[in-house]
Coordinates of C-alpha atoms in Angstrom, one line a residue:
M1 CA 101.5 279.2 144.4
R2 CA 101.4 275.6 143.9
T3 CA 99.6 272.8 145.6
C4 CA 100.3 269.2 147.2
P5 CA 98.1 266.8 146.2
N6 CA 98.0 265.2 149.5
C7 CA 97.9 267.7 152.2
H8 CA 96.7 270.4 150.1
R9 CA 98.8 273.1 151.5
Q10 CA 100.2 275.4 149.1
F11 CA 103.2 276.7 148.4
M12 CA 105.6 279.3 146.4
D13 CA 106.3 278.4 143.0
S14 CA 110.0 278.0 143.3
Q15 CA 109.0 274.8 145.4
E16 CA 109.0 271.5 143.6
A17 CA 108.1 268.8 146.3
C18 CA 106.0 269.1 150.1
P19 CA 108.7 268.8 152.8
L20 CA 105.9 267.2 154.8
D21 CA 105.2 264.1 152.2
Q22 CA 107.8 264.9 149.7
A23 CA 104.8 264.6 147.2
P24 CA 105.5 266.7 144.0
L25 CA 103.4 269.9 143.7
A26 CA 101.1 270.5 141.2
A27 CA 101.7 272.8 138.3
P28 CA 101.8 276.6 139.6
T29 CA 98.6 278.8 139.7
A30 CA 97.8 282.4 139.4
T31 CA 96.6 282.3 143.0
Q32 CA 98.1 285.8 145.1
P33 CA 100.0 284.4 148.4
P34 CA 99.2 284.4 151.4
V35 CA 100.6 287.5 153.6
G36 CA 103.9 286.6 154.8
V37 CA 105.2 283.9 152.1
G38 CA 108.1 284.9 150.2
R39 CA 109.8 286.6 152.8
V40 CA 113.3 286.0 153.9
L41 CA 113.8 286.3 157.9
G42 CA 117.7 285.7 158.9
S43 CA 118.2 282.1 156.7
Y44 CA 114.7 281.5 156.3
R45 CA 112.5 282.1 153.2
L46 CA 109.0 281.3 154.3
I47 CA 107.5 279.0 151.6
C48 CA 104.2 277.8 153.2
L49 CA 101.4 279.1 155.6
L50 CA 100.6 276.5 157.9
G51 CA 98.7 278.2 160.3
E52 CA 97.2 281.3 161.8
G53 CA 97.0 282.1 166.0
G54 CA 96.1 284.7 168.1
M55 CA 99.6 286.2 168.6
G56 CA 101.8 284.9 165.3
N57 CA 101.3 282.9 162.1
I58 CA 103.1 279.6 161.3
Y59 CA 105.1 279.2 158.4
I60 CA 107.1 276.7 156.7
G61 CA 110.3 277.9 156.3
A62 CA 113.1 276.5 154.1
H63 CA 117.0 277.4 154.9
T64 CA 118.6 279.5 152.2
R65 CA 121.8 277.4 152.0
L66 CA 121.1 274.3 154.1
N67 CA 118.3 271.7 152.7
R68 CA 116.5 271.8 155.7
Y69 CA 113.4 272.9 156.8
A70 CA 111.8 274.3 159.9
A71 CA 108.6 275.9 161.3
I72 CA 109.2 279.5 161.8
K73 CA 106.6 281.4 164.1
L74 CA 106.3 285.0 163.3
L75 CA 104.7 287.5 165.6
K76 CA 102.0 289.5 164.0
P77 CA 103.0 292.8 161.8
E78 CA 100.0 294.5 164.9
L79 CA 101.9 293.2 167.8
Q80 CA 105.3 293.9 166.7
N81 CA 105.4 297.2 168.6
R82 CA 103.7 296.0 171.8
H83 CA 105.9 295.5 174.4
D84 CA 103.8 293.4 176.6
A85 CA 102.9 291.1 173.2
I86 CA 106.8 290.6 172.6
A87 CA 107.3 289.6 176.5
R88 CA 104.6 287.0 176.0
F89 CA 105.9 285.9 172.5
F90 CA 109.3 285.2 174.1
E91 CA 108.0 284.0 177.2
E92 CA 106.3 281.3 175.1
A93 CA 109.7 280.4 173.1
R94 CA 111.3 279.9 176.3
T95 CA 108.6 278.0 177.9
V96 CA 108.7 275.5 175.1
N97 CA 113.0 275.6 175.6
R98 CA 112.6 274.8 179.3
I99 CA 110.3 271.7 179.2
K100 CA 112.7 269.0 177.3
H101 CA 110.1 266.1 176.5
P102 CA 109.6 263.8 173.4
N103 CA 106.2 264.8 173.1
I104 CA 106.4 268.3 173.1
V105 CA 107.5 270.6 170.2
E106 CA 111.3 271.5 170.3
S107 CA 112.0 275.2 169.9
I108 CA 115.6 275.6 168.0
D109 CA 115.9 279.5 167.9
L110 CA 114.2 282.9 168.8
V111 CA 115.3 286.1 167.3
E112 CA 114.1 289.9 167.6
D113 CA 115.3 291.7 164.8
V114 CA 114.5 295.9 163.8
V115 CA 113.8 294.9 160.7
D116 CA 112.0 291.5 160.7
G117 CA 110.2 291.7 164.1
A118 CA 110.2 288.6 166.3
Y119 CA 110.2 285.4 165.6
C120 CA 110.8 282.2 167.0
V121 CA 112.2 278.7 164.9
L122 CA 110.6 275.4 165.8
E123 CA 110.6 272.0 164.6
L124 CA 109.2 271.1 161.4
L125 CA 106.4 268.3 162.6
H126 CA 105.5 266.0 159.6
G127 CA 101.8 264.8 160.4
P128 CA 98.2 266.0 160.6
S129 CA 96.4 267.7 163.5
L130 CA 94.2 265.6 165.9
R131 CA 91.5 268.2 164.4
R132 CA 92.5 266.9 161.0
R133 CA 92.4 263.3 162.3
L134 CA 89.1 263.5 163.6
L135 CA 87.4 264.7 160.5
D136 CA 88.0 261.0 159.6
G137 CA 85.8 259.9 162.7
P138 CA 86.7 258.5 166.1
L139 CA 89.9 256.9 166.7
P140 CA 90.1 253.1 167.5
V141 CA 90.0 252.7 171.5
D142 CA 93.3 251.4 171.5
S143 CA 94.9 254.7 169.6
A144 CA 93.1 256.7 171.7
L145 CA 94.3 255.4 175.1
R146 CA 97.6 255.5 173.3
V147 CA 97.3 259.5 172.2
G148 CA 95.7 260.2 175.4
A149 CA 98.4 258.7 177.4
Q150 CA 101.1 260.6 175.8
I151 CA 99.3 263.8 176.1
A152 CA 99.0 263.6 179.6
D153 CA 103.0 262.4 179.9
A154 CA 103.5 265.7 178.2
L155 CA 101.4 267.8 180.8
H156 CA 102.9 266.1 183.6
A157 CA 106.3 267.5 182.2
V158 CA 104.6 271.0 181.7
H159 CA 103.0 270.9 185.3
A160 CA 106.0 269.9 186.9
L161 CA 107.8 273.4 186.1
D162 CA 104.6 275.1 187.5
I163 CA 103.4 276.0 183.8
V164 CA 99.6 275.2 182.7
H165 CA 99.1 274.9 179.2
R166 CA 95.9 276.7 179.0
D167 CA 95.2 275.8 175.6
L168 CA 94.9 272.2 174.7
K169 CA 92.8 271.1 171.8
P170 CA 93.2 269.3 168.8
D171 CA 94.7 271.7 166.8
N172 CA 97.7 271.9 169.0
L173 CA 98.3 268.1 169.1
I174 CA 100.4 266.9 166.1
L175 CA 100.0 263.3 165.2
I176 CA 103.5 262.2 163.7
E177 CA 104.6 258.8 162.5
R178 CA 107.4 257.0 165.2
G179 CA 108.0 253.3 165.8
G180 CA 105.8 251.8 162.8
R181 CA 102.7 253.8 164.1
D182 CA 101.1 257.0 163.1
D183 CA 99.7 258.5 166.7
F184 CA 103.0 259.8 168.1
V185 CA 101.9 263.0 170.0
K186 CA 103.5 266.3 169.6
L187 CA 101.8 269.1 171.6
I188 CA 102.3 272.7 170.5
D189 CA 101.7 276.4 171.2
F190 CA 102.4 277.9 174.9
G191 CA 101.0 281.4 173.8
V192 CA 98.7 281.9 176.7
A193 CA 100.1 279.1 179.1
Q194 CA 100.3 280.5 182.5
I195 CA 103.7 280.5 184.3
S196 CA 104.2 280.4 188.1
R197 CA 105.1 283.8 188.6
D198 CA 102.2 285.2 186.4
D199 CA 99.7 286.3 188.8
A200 CA 97.3 287.8 186.5
A201 CA 93.5 286.8 187.0
G202 CA 90.1 287.9 185.8
M203 CA 90.6 287.6 181.9
P204 CA 90.2 283.9 180.9
F205 CA 92.5 282.8 177.9
G206 CA 92.0 279.7 175.9
T207 CA 89.4 278.2 173.8
A208 CA 86.1 278.5 174.5
A209 CA 85.3 274.8 173.5
Y210 CA 88.1 273.1 175.6
M211 CA 88.2 275.3 178.7
A212 CA 87.6 274.0 182.2
P213 CA 84.7 276.0 184.3
E214 CA 87.5 277.5 186.8
Q215 CA 89.1 278.9 183.8
A216 CA 86.3 280.4 182.1
A217 CA 85.5 282.3 185.2
G218 CA 88.8 284.0 184.6
E219 CA 90.1 282.6 187.8
R220 CA 93.9 281.5 188.3
V221 CA 94.5 277.9 187.5
D222 CA 96.5 274.9 188.2
G223 CA 97.1 271.4 186.2
R224 CA 93.7 270.3 187.3
A225 CA 92.4 272.9 184.3
D226 CA 94.7 271.0 181.5
V227 CA 93.3 267.5 183.1
Y228 CA 89.8 268.7 182.2
S229 CA 90.5 269.9 178.6
L230 CA 91.9 266.3 178.4
G231 CA 88.5 264.8 179.4
V232 CA 87.2 266.5 176.3
L233 CA 90.0 265.5 173.9
L234 CA 89.4 261.7 175.2
F235 CA 85.6 262.2 175.0
E236 CA 85.9 263.5 171.2
M237 CA 88.7 260.7 170.4
V238 CA 86.5 257.8 171.6
T239 CA 82.9 259.4 170.1
G240 CA 83.8 261.5 167.5
S241 CA 81.8 264.1 168.8
H242 CA 82.1 266.9 171.4
P243 CA 80.4 266.3 174.9
F244 CA 78.6 269.8 174.9
P245 CA 77.7 270.7 171.0
S246 CA 77.4 274.4 171.1
S247 CA 77.0 277.0 168.2
N248 CA 79.0 279.9 169.9
D249 CA 81.8 280.3 172.7
N250 CA 79.0 281.8 175.5
E251 CA 77.0 278.6 175.0
Y252 CA 80.1 276.4 175.7
V253 CA 81.0 278.4 178.5
L254 CA 77.4 277.7 180.2
R255 CA 77.6 274.1 179.2
H256 CA 80.4 273.3 180.7
A257 CA 79.7 274.9 184.0
D258 CA 76.3 273.7 184.8
D259 CA 75.8 270.6 182.2
T260 CA 76.3 266.8 183.2
P261 CA 78.3 265.6 180.5
P262 CA 76.8 261.9 178.7
R263 CA 78.6 258.9 179.6
P264 CA 80.5 258.1 175.9
S265 CA 79.4 254.6 175.7
K266 CA 76.1 256.0 175.5
V267 CA 76.7 258.3 172.8
I268 CA 78.2 256.0 170.1
D269 CA 77.4 252.3 169.2
A270 CA 80.9 251.1 169.7
A271 CA 82.7 249.2 172.5
I272 CA 84.2 251.6 174.7
P273 CA 85.3 249.8 178.1
K274 CA 83.8 251.2 181.1
E275 CA 87.1 251.8 183.0
L276 CA 87.3 254.4 179.8
D277 CA 83.9 255.7 180.7
T278 CA 85.1 256.5 184.0
I279 CA 88.3 258.2 183.5
I280 CA 86.7 260.3 181.1
L281 CA 83.7 261.3 183.5
R282 CA 86.1 262.1 186.1
C283 CA 88.4 264.6 184.0
L284 CA 85.1 266.4 183.3
E285 CA 84.0 267.0 187.1
K286 CA 83.1 270.2 187.5
K287 CA 85.3 271.2 190.6
P288 CA 89.0 270.9 190.4
Q289 CA 89.3 268.9 193.4
D290 CA 86.9 266.4 191.9
R291 CA 88.8 265.1 189.1
Y292 CA 92.5 263.4 188.8
P293 CA 95.0 265.3 191.1
T294 CA 97.8 265.4 188.3
A295 CA 98.0 264.6 184.9
A296 CA 100.4 261.6 185.4
A297 CA 97.7 259.7 187.3
V298 CA 95.7 259.8 184.1
A299 CA 98.2 258.6 182.4
V300 CA 98.6 255.7 184.8
A301 CA 94.9 255.0 184.5
L302 CA 94.6 254.9 180.6
R303 CA 97.6 252.7 180.7
A304 CA 96.0 250.0 182.8
I305 CA 93.1 249.4 180.5
D306 CA 93.5 246.4 178.5
V307 CA 92.2 246.0 175.1
T308 CA 93.9 243.1 173.9
P309 CA 91.2 240.5 172.4
K310 CA 90.2 237.6 174.7
K311 CA 91.1 234.1 172.9
K312 CA 88.1 232.0 172.8
R313 CA 88.3 228.6 173.7
T314 CA 87.2 226.0 170.7
G315 CA 84.1 223.8 170.6
L316 CA 86.3 220.7 171.6
V317 CA 87.9 222.2 174.7
I318 CA 84.4 223.0 175.7
A319 CA 82.9 219.6 175.4
L320 CA 85.6 218.1 177.0
G321 CA 85.4 220.9 179.7
T322 CA 81.5 220.2 180.0
L323 CA 82.6 216.2 180.0
V324 CA 84.8 216.5 183.0
G325 CA 82.5 218.5 184.8
A326 CA 79.6 215.9 184.5
G327 CA 81.5 213.5 186.6
I328 CA 80.4 209.7 186.3
G329 CA 77.3 211.1 184.1
A330 CA 80.2 211.4 181.4
A331 CA 81.4 208.0 182.1
V332 CA 78.0 206.5 181.1
L333 CA 77.9 208.6 177.9
V334 CA 81.1 207.9 176.5
P335 CA 79.8 204.1 176.0
D336 CA 76.8 205.1 175.0
L337 CA 78.2 207.2 171.8
L338 CA 80.8 203.4 171.2
A339 CA 77.9 201.2 171.5
D340 CA 76.4 200.9 168.1
Q341 CA 80.4 200.2 167.3
E342 CA 81.2 197.7 169.7
P343 CA 78.2 196.6 171.8
A344 CA 79.6 193.6 173.6
V345 CA 82.8 195.6 174.7
A346 CA 80.9 198.4 176.0
A347 CA 78.4 195.8 178.0
A348 CA 81.1 194.1 179.5
A349 CA 83.6 196.8 180.8
P350 CA 82.9 198.1 183.9
P351 CA 82.3 202.3 183.7
P352 CA 86.0 203.8 183.9
A353 CA 86.9 205.8 186.7
P354 CA 87.0 209.8 186.0
A355 CA 90.4 211.0 185.6
P356 CA 91.2 213.3 188.3
T357 CA 91.0 216.9 187.5
P358 CA 94.1 218.8 187.3
A359 CA 94.8 221.7 190.0
P360 CA 94.6 225.1 188.1
T361 CA 97.9 226.7 187.7
P362 CA 98.2 230.2 189.1
P363 CA 98.4 232.7 186.5
T364 CA 102.3 234.5 186.7
P365 CA 101.6 237.9 187.5
E366 CA 102.8 240.3 184.9
A367 CA 105.8 242.7 185.8
P368 CA 104.4 246.1 186.2
A369 CA 104.6 248.2 183.1
Q370 CA 107.9 250.8 183.5
P371 CA 106.8 253.9 182.7
E372 CA 108.2 255.6 179.4
T373 CA 109.8 258.4 181.0
I374 CA 112.0 259.5 184.0
T375 CA 112.5 262.7 186.1
L376 CA 116.0 263.8 186.8
K377 CA 116.6 266.8 189.6
F378 CA 119.3 268.5 189.3
E379 CA 120.8 270.5 192.4
S380 CA 123.9 272.4 192.7
T381 CA 126.1 274.2 195.3
P382 CA 126.0 277.0 194.6
P383 CA 122.4 277.3 192.6
G384 CA 121.9 279.0 189.1
A385 CA 124.2 276.5 187.1
K386 CA 123.5 275.4 183.6
V387 CA 123.1 271.5 182.7
Y388 CA 124.2 270.5 179.4
R389 CA 123.8 266.8 177.9
Q390 CA 127.0 265.8 176.0
G391 CA 126.8 267.3 172.4
E392 CA 123.9 269.8 173.3
S393 CA 124.2 273.4 173.4
V394 CA 120.7 274.4 174.9
A395 CA 120.5 273.6 178.7
L396 CA 118.1 271.3 179.9
G397 CA 117.7 274.0 183.0
V398 CA 119.1 276.1 185.6
T399 CA 119.7 274.9 188.9
P400 CA 117.7 273.4 190.9
F401 CA 115.4 272.1 188.4
E402 CA 113.6 268.8 187.4
T403 CA 113.3 267.4 183.6
T404 CA 111.5 264.4 182.2
L405 CA 113.6 262.4 179.7
V406 CA 112.8 258.7 177.8
R407 CA 113.9 256.3 179.6
A408 CA 117.0 254.0 178.1
G409 CA 119.3 251.7 179.5
R410 CA 122.3 253.3 179.6
T411 CA 124.0 256.8 181.3
T412 CA 124.2 260.3 179.7
P413 CA 126.8 262.6 180.3
V414 CA 125.7 266.1 182.1
R415 CA 127.8 269.2 182.6
F416 CA 127.0 271.9 185.2
E417 CA 128.4 275.1 184.4
L418 CA 128.6 278.5 186.5
E419 CA 130.5 281.4 185.9
G420 CA 133.2 281.7 188.2
Y421 CA 133.0 278.1 188.8
E422 CA 135.0 275.2 187.2
P423 CA 132.6 272.9 184.9
M424 CA 131.7 269.4 186.5
E425 CA 130.8 266.7 184.3
V426 CA 129.0 263.6 185.6
D427 CA 127.1 260.9 184.5
A428 CA 123.0 260.4 185.0
S429 CA 121.7 257.3 184.7
L430 CA 118.2 257.0 182.1
E431 CA 117.2 253.8 183.8
K432 CA 115.1 255.2 186.8
S433 CA 114.2 258.7 188.6
E434 CA 117.0 259.9 190.6
N435 CA 118.6 263.4 192.3
I436 CA 121.8 264.5 191.0
S437 CA 123.5 266.8 193.5
V438 CA 127.1 268.4 192.8
T439 CA 129.4 270.7 194.6
L440 CA 130.8 273.5 192.1
D441 CA 134.7 274.6 193.2
K442 CA 135.5 278.2 192.5
V443 CA 138.0 279.1 189.9
P444 CA 141.4 279.7 191.5
P445 CA 142.4 283.5 190.7
T446 CA 145.2 284.0 188.0
P447 CA 148.1 285.9 189.4
V448 CA 149.0 289.0 187.2
A449 CA 152.7 289.2 185.8
L450 CA 154.4 292.2 186.4
D451 CA 156.6 293.9 184.0
Q452 CA 159.3 294.6 185.2
D453 CA 160.5 297.1 182.9
K454 CA 157.4 299.1 183.5
V455 CA 157.6 299.1 187.3
R456 CA 159.0 302.5 188.4
P457 CA 159.9 303.5 191.8
P458 CA 157.6 305.8 193.4
K459 CA 158.9 309.7 192.7
K460 CA 160.2 311.2 195.8
L461 CA 158.0 314.1 197.2
G462 CA 159.6 317.1 198.9
K463 CA 158.2 318.5 202.5
R464 CA 155.0 320.6 201.9
P465 CA 153.1 322.1 204.5
L466 CA 149.7 320.7 205.3
Q467 CA 147.0 322.6 204.0
R468 CA 143.2 322.2 205.4
E469 CA 140.9 320.7 203.1
G470 CA 139.1 323.2 201.1
V471 CA 141.2 326.1 201.6
M472 CA 144.2 327.3 199.7
D473 CA 146.8 329.0 201.6
P474 CA 148.8 331.7 199.1
F475 CA 151.8 331.9 201.6
A476 CA 152.7 328.5 201.5
T477 CA 156.1 327.7 199.8
K478 CA 156.3 326.0 196.7
N479 CA 159.5 323.2 196.4

């Protein structure tokens, strides 16, 4: 195995450079490769183990014919023969595919092979997990606000489809570089997501350290459980520590249910805005109804916090302001300052009248910040049509549905397709949220052309005596 000097991940011997950071790999060693590394699944060879989950392991896959890489999530061998595990594994892949959002990992392909088993192909994310980033200590407040708002945006898109992630934790958040920053968020792993039609209750799913009290109790949950987990993440990001440090899962569950979280600004000796304190503590309320009602509300609250450093006035400006505010006394002080230099003039000149103080100019209100995403609602008559963006082969969804897209100052063509109906293409604006509704026309029936050479006149039948059904007449005459 060969090791990357930057990320310290191990790759098979034939790999020359790390696909994540392009660093040359160290010389091969005699280390035994992890289980699965070296296998070929379809068009991909597994070259590195990225991580292990409850249902499957995630690898870096190198395409055997194209110079490209992807993340491959492979269902564990012991689960390959369990229909319930395969069904949940596929449901995760379909869930990711339904949610089109810039802060959520993109699903590329889903395969079930009789030999290789079930696996999902995902985009390969070039960046560390939030867990790895927190090993270096708390994030700067501005970065924590930015990361938290993006997580809330992603959750809003998830909840809009009646899905609850249920496993929001630092390991499932990848930070990649985009726009000159290294804190662009990608939410991954929907393996334990609760789907709207899944009525299962009684068994808790998720990670105890980030689990809402009602989730740990095995109750059916809604998006406010994810809001609680986001509160734990925000606490960790600004303080570098967990609000309820515990040594095992049972202790985490009990402390989440019973203990009052400390105020973040009291945990760390750093400047944390009071508004952020309030947001985190509201997310961590024990009762769902006491938290923010939606993840979108959390995103709005986080973006409303201004951490821009205020410019300090210079000493000269402060001094002048003091003199002006002093009124007539300021006029007496000025001649006194000049008395040593021009005593005669200072004595003879009358005290100058104070200059009128100009009325303060009211500050120009700033335009409200536009959200980074918009929500489009698609409907068709009849329903059930697949909607595609131009140049894409994966449908945005099946009508009726809503989807969240990145805001842009343009339009994008979308195409409605339904079997038995004519395809219809319309322009969807990416500037604001709106409803798009169309009525599809049926495909006209195709007339069947008859081959006259093969058309034969009906054969004339002779007269036959009537026969009762099910009874043979031995005396019937034959023509």
